[in-house]
mmCIF file of C-alpha atoms and ligand atoms in Angstrom:
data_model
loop_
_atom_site.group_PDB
_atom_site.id
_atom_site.type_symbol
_atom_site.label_atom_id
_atom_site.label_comp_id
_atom_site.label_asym_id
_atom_site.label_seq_id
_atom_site.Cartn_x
_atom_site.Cartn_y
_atom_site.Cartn_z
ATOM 1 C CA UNK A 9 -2.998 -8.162 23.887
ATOM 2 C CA UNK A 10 0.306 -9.431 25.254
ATOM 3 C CA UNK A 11 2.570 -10.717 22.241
ATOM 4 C CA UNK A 12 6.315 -12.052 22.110
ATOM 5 C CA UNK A 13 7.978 -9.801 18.873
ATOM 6 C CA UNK A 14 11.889 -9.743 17.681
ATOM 7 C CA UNK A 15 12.535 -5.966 18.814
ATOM 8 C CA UNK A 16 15.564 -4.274 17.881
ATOM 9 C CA UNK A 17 16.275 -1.612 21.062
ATOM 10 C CA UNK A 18 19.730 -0.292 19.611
ATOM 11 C CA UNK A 19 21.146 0.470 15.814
ATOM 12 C CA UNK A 20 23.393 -2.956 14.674
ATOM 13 C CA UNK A 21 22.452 -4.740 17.374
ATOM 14 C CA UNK A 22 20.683 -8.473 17.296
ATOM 15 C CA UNK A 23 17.311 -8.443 17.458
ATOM 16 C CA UNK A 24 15.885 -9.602 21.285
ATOM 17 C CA UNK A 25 12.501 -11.618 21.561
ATOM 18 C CA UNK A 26 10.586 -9.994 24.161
ATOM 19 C CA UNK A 27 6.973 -9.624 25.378
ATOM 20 C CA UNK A 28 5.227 -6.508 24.058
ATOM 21 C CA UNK A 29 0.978 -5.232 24.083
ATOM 22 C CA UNK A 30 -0.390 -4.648 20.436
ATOM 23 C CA UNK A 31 -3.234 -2.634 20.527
ATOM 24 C CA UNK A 32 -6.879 -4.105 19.685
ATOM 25 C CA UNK A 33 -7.954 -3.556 15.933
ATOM 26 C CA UNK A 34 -9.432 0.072 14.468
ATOM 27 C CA UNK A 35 -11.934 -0.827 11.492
ATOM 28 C CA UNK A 36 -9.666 -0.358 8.927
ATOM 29 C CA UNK A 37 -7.580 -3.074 10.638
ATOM 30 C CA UNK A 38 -7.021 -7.101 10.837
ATOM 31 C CA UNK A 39 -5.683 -9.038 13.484
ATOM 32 C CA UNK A 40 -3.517 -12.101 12.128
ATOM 33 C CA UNK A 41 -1.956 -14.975 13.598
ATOM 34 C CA UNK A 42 1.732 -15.510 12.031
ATOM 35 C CA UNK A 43 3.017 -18.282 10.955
ATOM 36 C CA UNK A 44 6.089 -17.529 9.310
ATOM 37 C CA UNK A 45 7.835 -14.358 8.137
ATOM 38 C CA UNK A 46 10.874 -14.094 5.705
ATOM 39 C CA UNK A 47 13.857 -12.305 6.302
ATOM 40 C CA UNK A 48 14.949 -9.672 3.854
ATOM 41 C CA UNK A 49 17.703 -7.550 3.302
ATOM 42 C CA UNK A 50 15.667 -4.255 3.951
ATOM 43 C CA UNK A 51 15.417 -5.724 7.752
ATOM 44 C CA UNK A 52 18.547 -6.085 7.921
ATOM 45 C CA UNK A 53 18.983 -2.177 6.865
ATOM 46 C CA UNK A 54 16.152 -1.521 9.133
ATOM 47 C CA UNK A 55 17.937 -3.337 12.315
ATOM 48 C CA UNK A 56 21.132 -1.319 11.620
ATOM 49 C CA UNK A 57 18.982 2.264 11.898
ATOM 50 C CA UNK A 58 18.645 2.534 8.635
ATOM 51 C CA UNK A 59 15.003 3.399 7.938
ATOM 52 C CA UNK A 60 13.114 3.315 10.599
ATOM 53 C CA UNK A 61 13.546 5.162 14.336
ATOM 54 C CA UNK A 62 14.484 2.533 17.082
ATOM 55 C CA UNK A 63 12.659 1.002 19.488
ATOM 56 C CA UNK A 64 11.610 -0.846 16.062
ATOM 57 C CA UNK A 65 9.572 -4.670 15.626
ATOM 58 C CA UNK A 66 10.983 -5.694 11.528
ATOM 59 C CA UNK A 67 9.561 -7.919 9.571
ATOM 60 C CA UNK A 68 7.798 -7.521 6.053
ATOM 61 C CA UNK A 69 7.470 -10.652 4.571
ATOM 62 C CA UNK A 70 4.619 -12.299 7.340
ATOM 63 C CA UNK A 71 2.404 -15.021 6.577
ATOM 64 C CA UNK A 72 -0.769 -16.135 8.881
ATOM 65 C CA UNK A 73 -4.405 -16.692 9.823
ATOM 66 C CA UNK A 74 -6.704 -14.177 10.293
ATOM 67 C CA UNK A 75 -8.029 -13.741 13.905
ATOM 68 C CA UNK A 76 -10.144 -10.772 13.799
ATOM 69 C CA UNK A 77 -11.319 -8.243 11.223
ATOM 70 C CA UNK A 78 -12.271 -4.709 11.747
ATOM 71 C CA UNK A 79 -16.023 -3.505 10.983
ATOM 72 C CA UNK A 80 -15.100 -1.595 7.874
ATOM 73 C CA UNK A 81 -13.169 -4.836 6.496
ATOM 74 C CA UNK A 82 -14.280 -6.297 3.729
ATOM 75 C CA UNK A 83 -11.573 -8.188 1.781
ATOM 76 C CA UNK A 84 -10.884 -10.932 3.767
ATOM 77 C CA UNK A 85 -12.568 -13.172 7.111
ATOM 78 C CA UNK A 86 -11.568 -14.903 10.199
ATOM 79 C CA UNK A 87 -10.100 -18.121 8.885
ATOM 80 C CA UNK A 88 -8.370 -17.112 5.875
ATOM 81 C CA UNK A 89 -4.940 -17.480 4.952
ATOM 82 C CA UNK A 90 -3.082 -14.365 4.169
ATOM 83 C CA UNK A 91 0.148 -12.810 3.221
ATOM 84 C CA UNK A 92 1.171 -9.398 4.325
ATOM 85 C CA UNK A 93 2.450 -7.006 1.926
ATOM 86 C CA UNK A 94 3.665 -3.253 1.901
ATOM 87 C CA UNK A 95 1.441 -0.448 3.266
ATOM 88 C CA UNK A 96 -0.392 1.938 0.842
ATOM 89 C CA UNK A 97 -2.394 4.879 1.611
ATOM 90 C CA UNK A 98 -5.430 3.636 -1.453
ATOM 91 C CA UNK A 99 -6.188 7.211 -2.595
ATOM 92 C CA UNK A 100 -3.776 9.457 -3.579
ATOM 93 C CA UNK A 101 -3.552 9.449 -7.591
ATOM 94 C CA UNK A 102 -0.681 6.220 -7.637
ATOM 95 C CA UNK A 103 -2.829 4.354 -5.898
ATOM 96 C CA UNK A 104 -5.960 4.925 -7.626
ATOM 97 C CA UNK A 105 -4.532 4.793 -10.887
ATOM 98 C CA UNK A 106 -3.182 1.115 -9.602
ATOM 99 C CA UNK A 107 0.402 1.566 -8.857
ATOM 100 C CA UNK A 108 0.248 1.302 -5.170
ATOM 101 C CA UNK A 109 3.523 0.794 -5.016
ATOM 102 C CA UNK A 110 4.063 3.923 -5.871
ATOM 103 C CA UNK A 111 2.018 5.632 -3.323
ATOM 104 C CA UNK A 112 2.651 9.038 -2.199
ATOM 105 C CA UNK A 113 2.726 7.985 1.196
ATOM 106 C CA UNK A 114 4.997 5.120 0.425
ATOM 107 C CA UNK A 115 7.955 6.467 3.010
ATOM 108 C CA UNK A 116 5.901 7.556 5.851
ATOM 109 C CA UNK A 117 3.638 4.157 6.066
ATOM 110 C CA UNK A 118 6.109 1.294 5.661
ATOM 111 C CA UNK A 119 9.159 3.493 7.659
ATOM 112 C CA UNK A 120 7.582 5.964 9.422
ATOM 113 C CA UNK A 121 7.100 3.734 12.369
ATOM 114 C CA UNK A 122 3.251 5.022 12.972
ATOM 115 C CA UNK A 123 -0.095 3.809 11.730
ATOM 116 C CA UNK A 124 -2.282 4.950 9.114
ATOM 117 C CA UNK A 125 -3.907 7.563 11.601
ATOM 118 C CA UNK A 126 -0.359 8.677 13.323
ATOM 119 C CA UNK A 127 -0.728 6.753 16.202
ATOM 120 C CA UNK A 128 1.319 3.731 17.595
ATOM 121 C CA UNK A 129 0.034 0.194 18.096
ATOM 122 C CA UNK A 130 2.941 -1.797 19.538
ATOM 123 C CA UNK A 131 4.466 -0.936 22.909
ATOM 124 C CA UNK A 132 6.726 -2.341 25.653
ATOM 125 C CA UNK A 133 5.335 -3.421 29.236
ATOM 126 C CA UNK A 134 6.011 -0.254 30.891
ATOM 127 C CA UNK A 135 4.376 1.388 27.829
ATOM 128 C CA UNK A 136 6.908 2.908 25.878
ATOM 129 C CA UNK A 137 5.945 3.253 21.923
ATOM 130 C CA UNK A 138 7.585 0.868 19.399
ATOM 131 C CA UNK A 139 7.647 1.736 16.256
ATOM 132 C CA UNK A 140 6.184 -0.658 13.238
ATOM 133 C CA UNK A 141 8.308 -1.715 9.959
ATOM 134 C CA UNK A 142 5.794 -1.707 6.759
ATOM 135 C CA UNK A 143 2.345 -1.687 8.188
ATOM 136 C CA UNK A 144 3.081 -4.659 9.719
ATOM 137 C CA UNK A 145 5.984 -5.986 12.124
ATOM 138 C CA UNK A 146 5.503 -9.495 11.496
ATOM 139 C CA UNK A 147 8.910 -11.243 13.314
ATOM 140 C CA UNK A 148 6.060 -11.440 16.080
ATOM 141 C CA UNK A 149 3.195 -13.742 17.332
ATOM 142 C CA UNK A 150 0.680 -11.445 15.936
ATOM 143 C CA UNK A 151 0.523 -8.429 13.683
ATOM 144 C CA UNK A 152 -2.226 -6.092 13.162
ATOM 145 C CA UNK A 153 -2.133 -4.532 9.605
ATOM 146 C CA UNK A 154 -4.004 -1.936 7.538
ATOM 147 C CA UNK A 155 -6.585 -4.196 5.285
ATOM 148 C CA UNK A 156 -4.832 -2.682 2.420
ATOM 149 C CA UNK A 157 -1.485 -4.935 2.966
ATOM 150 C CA UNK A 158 -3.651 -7.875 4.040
ATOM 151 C CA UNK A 159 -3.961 -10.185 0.895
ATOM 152 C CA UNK A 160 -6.058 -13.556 1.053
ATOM 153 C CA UNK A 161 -4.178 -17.084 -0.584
ATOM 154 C CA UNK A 162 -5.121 -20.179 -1.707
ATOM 155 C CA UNK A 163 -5.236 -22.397 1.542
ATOM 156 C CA UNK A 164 -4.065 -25.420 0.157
ATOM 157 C CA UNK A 165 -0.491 -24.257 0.123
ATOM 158 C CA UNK A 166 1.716 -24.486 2.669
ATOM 159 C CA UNK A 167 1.141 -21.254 4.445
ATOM 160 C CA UNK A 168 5.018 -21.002 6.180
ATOM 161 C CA UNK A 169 6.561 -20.808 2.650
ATOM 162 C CA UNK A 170 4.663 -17.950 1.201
ATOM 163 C CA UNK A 171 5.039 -14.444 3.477
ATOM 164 C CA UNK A 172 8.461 -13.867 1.150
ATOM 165 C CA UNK A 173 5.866 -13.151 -1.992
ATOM 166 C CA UNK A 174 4.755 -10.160 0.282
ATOM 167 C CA UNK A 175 7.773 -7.844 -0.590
ATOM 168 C CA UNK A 176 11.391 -9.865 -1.901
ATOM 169 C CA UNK A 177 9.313 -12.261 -4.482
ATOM 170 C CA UNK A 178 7.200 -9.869 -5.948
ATOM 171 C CA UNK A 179 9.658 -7.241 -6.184
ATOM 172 C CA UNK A 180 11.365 -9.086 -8.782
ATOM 173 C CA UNK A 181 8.801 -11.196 -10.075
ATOM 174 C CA UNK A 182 6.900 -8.027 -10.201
ATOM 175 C CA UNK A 183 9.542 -5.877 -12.023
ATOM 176 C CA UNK A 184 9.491 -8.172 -15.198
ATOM 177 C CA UNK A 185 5.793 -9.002 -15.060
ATOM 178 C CA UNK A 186 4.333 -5.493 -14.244
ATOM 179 C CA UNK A 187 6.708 -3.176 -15.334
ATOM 180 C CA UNK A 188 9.126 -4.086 -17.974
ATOM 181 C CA UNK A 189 6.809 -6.879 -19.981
ATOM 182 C CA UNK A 190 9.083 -7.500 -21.996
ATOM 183 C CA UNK A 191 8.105 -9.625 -25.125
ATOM 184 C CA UNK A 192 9.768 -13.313 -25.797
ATOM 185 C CA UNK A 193 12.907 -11.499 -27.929
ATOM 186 C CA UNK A 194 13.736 -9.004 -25.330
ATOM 187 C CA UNK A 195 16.957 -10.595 -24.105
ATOM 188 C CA UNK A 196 17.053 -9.496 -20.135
ATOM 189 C CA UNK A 197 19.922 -8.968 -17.783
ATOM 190 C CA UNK A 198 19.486 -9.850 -14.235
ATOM 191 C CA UNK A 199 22.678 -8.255 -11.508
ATOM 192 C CA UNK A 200 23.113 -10.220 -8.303
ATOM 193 C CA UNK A 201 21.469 -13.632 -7.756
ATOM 194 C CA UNK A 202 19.678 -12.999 -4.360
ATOM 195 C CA UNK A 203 16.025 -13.814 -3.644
ATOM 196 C CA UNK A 204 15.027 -10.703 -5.698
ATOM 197 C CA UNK A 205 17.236 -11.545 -8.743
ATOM 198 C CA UNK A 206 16.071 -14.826 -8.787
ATOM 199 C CA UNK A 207 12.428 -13.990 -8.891
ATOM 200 C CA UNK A 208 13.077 -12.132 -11.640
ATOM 201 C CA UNK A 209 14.051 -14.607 -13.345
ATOM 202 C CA UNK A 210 11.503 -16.492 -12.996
ATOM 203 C CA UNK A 211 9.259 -14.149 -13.908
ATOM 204 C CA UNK A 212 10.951 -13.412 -17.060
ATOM 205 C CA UNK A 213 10.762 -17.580 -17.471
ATOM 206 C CA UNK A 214 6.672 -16.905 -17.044
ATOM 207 C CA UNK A 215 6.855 -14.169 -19.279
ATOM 208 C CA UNK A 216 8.573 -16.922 -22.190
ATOM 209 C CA UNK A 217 11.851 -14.457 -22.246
ATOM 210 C CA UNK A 218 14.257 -16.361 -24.646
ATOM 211 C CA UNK A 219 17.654 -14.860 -23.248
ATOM 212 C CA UNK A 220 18.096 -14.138 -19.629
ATOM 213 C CA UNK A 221 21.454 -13.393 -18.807
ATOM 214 C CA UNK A 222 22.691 -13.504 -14.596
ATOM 215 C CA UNK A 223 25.239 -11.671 -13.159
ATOM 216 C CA UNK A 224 26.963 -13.047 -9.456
ATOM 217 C CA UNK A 225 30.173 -13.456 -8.476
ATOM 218 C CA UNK A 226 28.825 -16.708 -6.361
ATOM 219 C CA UNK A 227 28.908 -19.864 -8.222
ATOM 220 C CA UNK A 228 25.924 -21.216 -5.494
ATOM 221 C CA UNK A 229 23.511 -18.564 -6.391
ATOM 222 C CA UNK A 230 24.074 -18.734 -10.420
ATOM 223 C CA UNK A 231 23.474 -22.448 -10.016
ATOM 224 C CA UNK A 232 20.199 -21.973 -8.782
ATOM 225 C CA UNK A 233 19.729 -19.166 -11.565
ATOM 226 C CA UNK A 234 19.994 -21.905 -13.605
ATOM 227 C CA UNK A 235 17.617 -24.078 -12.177
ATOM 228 C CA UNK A 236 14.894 -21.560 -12.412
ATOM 229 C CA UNK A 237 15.381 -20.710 -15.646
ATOM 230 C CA UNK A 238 18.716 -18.405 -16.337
ATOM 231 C CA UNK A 239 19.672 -19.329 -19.654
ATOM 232 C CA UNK A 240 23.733 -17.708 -19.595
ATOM 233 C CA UNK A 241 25.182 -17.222 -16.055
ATOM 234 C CA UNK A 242 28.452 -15.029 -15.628
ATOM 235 C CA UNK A 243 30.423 -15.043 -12.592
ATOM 236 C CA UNK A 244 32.589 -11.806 -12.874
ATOM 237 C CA UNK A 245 35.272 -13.391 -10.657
ATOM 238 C CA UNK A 246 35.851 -15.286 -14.750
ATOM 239 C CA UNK A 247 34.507 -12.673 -16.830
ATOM 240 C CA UNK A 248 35.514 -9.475 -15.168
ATOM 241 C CA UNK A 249 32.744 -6.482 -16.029
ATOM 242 C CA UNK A 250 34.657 -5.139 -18.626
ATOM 243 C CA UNK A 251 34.705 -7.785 -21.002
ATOM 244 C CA UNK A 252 30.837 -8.454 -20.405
ATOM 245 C CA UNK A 253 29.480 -6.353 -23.648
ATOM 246 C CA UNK A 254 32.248 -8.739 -25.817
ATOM 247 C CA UNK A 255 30.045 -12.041 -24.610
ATOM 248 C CA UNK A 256 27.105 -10.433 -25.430
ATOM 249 C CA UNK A 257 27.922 -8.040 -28.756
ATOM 250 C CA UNK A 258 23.844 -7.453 -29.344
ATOM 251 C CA UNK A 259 23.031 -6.170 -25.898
ATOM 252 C CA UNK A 260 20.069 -6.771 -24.260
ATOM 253 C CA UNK A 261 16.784 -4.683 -24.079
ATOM 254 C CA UNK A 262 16.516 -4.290 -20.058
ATOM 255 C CA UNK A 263 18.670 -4.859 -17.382
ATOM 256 C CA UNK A 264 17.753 -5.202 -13.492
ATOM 257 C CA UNK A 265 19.937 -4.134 -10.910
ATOM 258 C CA UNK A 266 19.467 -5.841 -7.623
ATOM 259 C CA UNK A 267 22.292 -4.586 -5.725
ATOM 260 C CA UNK A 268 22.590 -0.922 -5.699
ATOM 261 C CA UNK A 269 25.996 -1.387 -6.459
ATOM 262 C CA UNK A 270 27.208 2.041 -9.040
ATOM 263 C CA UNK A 271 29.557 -0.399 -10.997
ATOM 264 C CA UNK A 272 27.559 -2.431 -11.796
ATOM 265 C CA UNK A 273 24.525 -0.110 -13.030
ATOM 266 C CA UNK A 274 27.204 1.994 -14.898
ATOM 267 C CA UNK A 275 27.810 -1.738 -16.672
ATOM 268 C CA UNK A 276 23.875 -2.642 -17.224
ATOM 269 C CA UNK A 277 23.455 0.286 -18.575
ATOM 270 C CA UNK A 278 26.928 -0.185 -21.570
ATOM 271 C CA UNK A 279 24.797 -3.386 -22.021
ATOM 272 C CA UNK A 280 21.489 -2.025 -22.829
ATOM 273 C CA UNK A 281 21.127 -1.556 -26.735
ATOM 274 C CA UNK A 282 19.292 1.966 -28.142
ATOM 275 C CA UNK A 283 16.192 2.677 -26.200
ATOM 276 C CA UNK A 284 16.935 -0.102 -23.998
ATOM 277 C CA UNK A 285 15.720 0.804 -20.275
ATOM 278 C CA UNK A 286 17.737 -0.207 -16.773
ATOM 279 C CA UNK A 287 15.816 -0.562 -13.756
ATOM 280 C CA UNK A 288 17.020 -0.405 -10.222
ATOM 281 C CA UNK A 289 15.513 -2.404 -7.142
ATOM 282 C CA UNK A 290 18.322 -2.738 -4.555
ATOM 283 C CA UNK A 291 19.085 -0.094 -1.878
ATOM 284 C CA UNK A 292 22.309 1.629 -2.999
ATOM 285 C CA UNK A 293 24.660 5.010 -3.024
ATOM 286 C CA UNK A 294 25.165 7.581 -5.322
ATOM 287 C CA UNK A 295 25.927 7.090 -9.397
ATOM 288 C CA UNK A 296 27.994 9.088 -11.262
ATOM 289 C CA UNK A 297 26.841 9.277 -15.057
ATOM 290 C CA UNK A 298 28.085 11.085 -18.332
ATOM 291 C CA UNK A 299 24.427 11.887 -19.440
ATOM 292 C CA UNK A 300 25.583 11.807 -23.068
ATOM 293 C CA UNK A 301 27.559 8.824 -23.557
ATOM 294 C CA UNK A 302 25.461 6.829 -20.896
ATOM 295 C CA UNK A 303 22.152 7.867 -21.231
ATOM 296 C CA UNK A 304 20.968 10.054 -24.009
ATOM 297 C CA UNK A 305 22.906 9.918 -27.256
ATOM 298 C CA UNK A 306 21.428 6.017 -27.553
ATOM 299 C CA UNK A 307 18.075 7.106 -25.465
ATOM 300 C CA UNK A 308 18.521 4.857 -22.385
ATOM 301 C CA UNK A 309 16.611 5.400 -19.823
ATOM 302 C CA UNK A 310 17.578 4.482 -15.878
ATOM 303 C CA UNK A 311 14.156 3.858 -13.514
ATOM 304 C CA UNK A 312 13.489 2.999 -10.277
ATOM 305 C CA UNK A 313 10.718 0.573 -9.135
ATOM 306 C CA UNK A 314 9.554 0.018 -5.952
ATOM 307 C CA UNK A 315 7.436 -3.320 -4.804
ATOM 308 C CA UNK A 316 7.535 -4.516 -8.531
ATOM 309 C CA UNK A 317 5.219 -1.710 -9.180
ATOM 310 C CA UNK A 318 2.321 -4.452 -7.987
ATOM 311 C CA UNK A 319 -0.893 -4.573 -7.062
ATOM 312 C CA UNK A 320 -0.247 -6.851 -4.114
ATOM 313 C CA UNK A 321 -3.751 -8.192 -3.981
ATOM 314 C CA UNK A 322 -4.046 -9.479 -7.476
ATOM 315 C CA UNK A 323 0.009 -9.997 -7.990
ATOM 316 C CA UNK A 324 0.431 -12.137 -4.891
ATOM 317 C CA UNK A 325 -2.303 -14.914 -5.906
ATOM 318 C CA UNK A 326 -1.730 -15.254 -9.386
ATOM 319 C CA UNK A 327 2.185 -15.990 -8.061
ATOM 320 C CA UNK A 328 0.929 -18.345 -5.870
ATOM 321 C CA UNK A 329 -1.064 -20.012 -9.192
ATOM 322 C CA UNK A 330 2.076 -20.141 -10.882
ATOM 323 C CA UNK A 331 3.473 -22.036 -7.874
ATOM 324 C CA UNK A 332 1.353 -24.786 -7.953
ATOM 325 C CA UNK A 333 1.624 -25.447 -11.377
ATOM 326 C CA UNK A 334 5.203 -25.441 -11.031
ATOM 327 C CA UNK A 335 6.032 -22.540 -12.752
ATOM 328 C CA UNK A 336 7.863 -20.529 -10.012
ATOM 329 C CA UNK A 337 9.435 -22.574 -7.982
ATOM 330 C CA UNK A 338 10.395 -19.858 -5.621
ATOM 331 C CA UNK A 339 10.532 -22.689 -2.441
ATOM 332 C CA UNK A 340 14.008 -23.892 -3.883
ATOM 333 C CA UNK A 341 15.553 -20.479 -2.437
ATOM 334 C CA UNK A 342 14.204 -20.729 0.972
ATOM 335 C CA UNK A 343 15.256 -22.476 4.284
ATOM 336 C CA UNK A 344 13.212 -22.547 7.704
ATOM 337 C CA UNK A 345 14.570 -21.565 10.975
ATOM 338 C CA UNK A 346 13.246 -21.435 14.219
ATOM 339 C CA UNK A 347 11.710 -17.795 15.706
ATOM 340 C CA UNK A 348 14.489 -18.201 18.398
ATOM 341 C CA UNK A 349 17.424 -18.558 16.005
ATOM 342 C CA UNK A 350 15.835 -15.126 14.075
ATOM 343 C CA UNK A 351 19.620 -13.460 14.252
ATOM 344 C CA UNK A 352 21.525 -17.007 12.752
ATOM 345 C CA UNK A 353 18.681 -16.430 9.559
ATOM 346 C CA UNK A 354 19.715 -12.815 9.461
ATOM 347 C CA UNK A 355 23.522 -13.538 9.506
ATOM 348 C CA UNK A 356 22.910 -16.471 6.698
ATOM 349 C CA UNK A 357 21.599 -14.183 4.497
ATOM 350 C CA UNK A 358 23.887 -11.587 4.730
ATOM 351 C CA UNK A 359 26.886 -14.197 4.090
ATOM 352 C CA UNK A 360 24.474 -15.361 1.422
ATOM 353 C CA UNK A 361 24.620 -18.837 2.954
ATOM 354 C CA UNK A 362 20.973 -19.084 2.632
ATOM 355 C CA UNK A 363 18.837 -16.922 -0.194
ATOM 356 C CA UNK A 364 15.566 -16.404 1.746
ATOM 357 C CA UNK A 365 15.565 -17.343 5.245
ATOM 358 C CA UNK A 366 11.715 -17.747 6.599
ATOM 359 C CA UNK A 367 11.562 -17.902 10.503
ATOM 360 C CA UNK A 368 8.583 -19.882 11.655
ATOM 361 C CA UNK A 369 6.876 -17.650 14.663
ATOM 362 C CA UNK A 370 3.793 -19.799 14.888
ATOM 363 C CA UNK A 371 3.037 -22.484 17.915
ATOM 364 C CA UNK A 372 2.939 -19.435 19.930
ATOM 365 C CA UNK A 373 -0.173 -18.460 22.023
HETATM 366 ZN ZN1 LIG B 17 -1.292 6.086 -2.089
#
């Protein structure tokens, strides 16, 4: 079928709108509508050649109405409201244990570019391959995904708001809830007050965590850390990371890096007390650690996690649950924009004008 999709032709280049076929569904697969799709920084990476070969449709974070189903679909009908999430391959040992996010296929299927079965399902009018971003491509008027990244919602809430719980949301929602549990006296520290730093801390809010501690240098974002639930924001343009283990003398049990930046996971992890563990979630360089004096003599340990180590299709709806009864108010970081103004959302998040831009595709036929 003929669709319109935000393609991105060349590395750093804006993204184009243009008319593109989408192959009809396998069994495995679902047809959906969009409606809306957030914008993430990972898109932006992917737009600037980063992770995926070029031609390339992004988008991760889609939200829509199912159109069709595949015969070997089971989890979900024509009619329902869905979120996409990140691809997983189901049955290699991650998966089946129930860490999907930590499939062993986890590269290949969500920046590979290909399908599940190695073949391509979006292509230009003079039929030229394009590749897909996570399973799913969703800056478009419709997506086909694997039914494993296909996860049914609760249709009385506003459908446009919720792709973002598909990948930015649950990553750091995810990361305190799933991974790191940490108990009400765990005091947590959260570095860089994007949309993923800001989920977690509302998760660790869910999760009754007494002490959550943010880290921004942007007086905007740590204002809205408050809001949802931050209870000591430092803005290192007043407390400069050297001095931060003097405001906070007892440490903290885990820390969350949402930047990648080295710095500033070489300073989460002089925060951490004994046995305290540091997780990283943002796409970053190389680290240079003294394994002694930073890691072993007061047995730290350093992880990464990947999707919030969820299970998308249990994770996702109980966030929306915790939504509606106000718990996670997750809409305060978002702003709409039209599909056409898709490169003005992707600039506004990089300034960090706006913490989760969500472009609205739907209206299209
Ligand atoms: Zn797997």
């Amino acid at each position: 079928m003929k669709i319109e999709a935000a393609m991105v032709n060349e590395a750093k280049q804006p993204l184009e709108i243009k008319e593109l076929n989408l192959d009809d569904i396998k069994d495995n697969e679902v047809l959906i509508k969009i409606s809306a799709s957030g914008v993430c920084h990972t898109d932006a990476v992917g737009r600037d050649g980063g992770t995926t070969p070029l031609p390339l449709v992004l988008g991760h974070e889609g939200s829509g109405i199912v159109e069709k189903t595949g015969a070997d679909v089971n989890s979900v009908q024509v009619g329902d409201h869905v979120v996409l999430s990140f691809s997983y391959c189901g049955k290699c040992r991650n998966c089946r244990a129930g860490h999907p996010g930590m499939c062993e296929h986890f590269n290949e299927l969500n920046f590979g570019g290909k399908n599940f079965d190695g073949t391509y399902r979006l292509h230009t009018t003079s039929n030229a391959d394009v590749n897909v971003f996570f399973g799913q491509s969703s800056f478009a008027t419709y997506a086909v995904a694997d039914e494993h990244s296909v996860v049914k919602v609760d249709p009385e809430v506003d459908l446009n708001l919720l792709g973002p719980l598909g990948c930015g949301i649950q990553t750091g929602a995810g990361t305190v809830l799933n991974y790191l549990k940490p108990a009400p006296d765990d005091a947590l520290a959260i570095f860089g007050a994007g949309g993923v730093g800001l989920a977690a801390v509302m998760g660790a809010k869910v999760a009754g965590v007494r002490q959550i501690i943010v880290i921004d240098r942007n007086d905007n974002r740590l204002a809205i850390a408050k809001e949802v639930g931050a209870t000591d924001v430092i803005n290192t343009d007043d407390v400069p990371l050297e001095k931060l283990q003097d405001e906070f003398p007892e440490g903290v049990k885990y820390a969350i890096d949402t930047t990648g930046s080295s710095l500033l996971i070489k300073t989460a992890l002089g925060l951490l007390q004994p046995a305290g563990e540091c997780v990283v979630v943002g796409i970053g360089g190389k680290l240079e650690l003294d394994l002694m004096s930073d890691l072993l003599l007061e047995s730290k340990k350093l992880s990464g996690v990947v999707e919030g180590d969820s299970q998308p299709q249990k994770f996702i709806p109980q966030l929306v649950q915790y939504y509606k009864e106000g718990k996670f108010p997750f809409d305060k970081l978002v702003r709409f924009y039209d599909f056409k103004d898709i490169n003005q959302a992707f600039a506004d998040s990089k300034s960090g004008a706006i913490i989760k831009p969500i472009v609205l595709v739907n209206g299209h036929e």
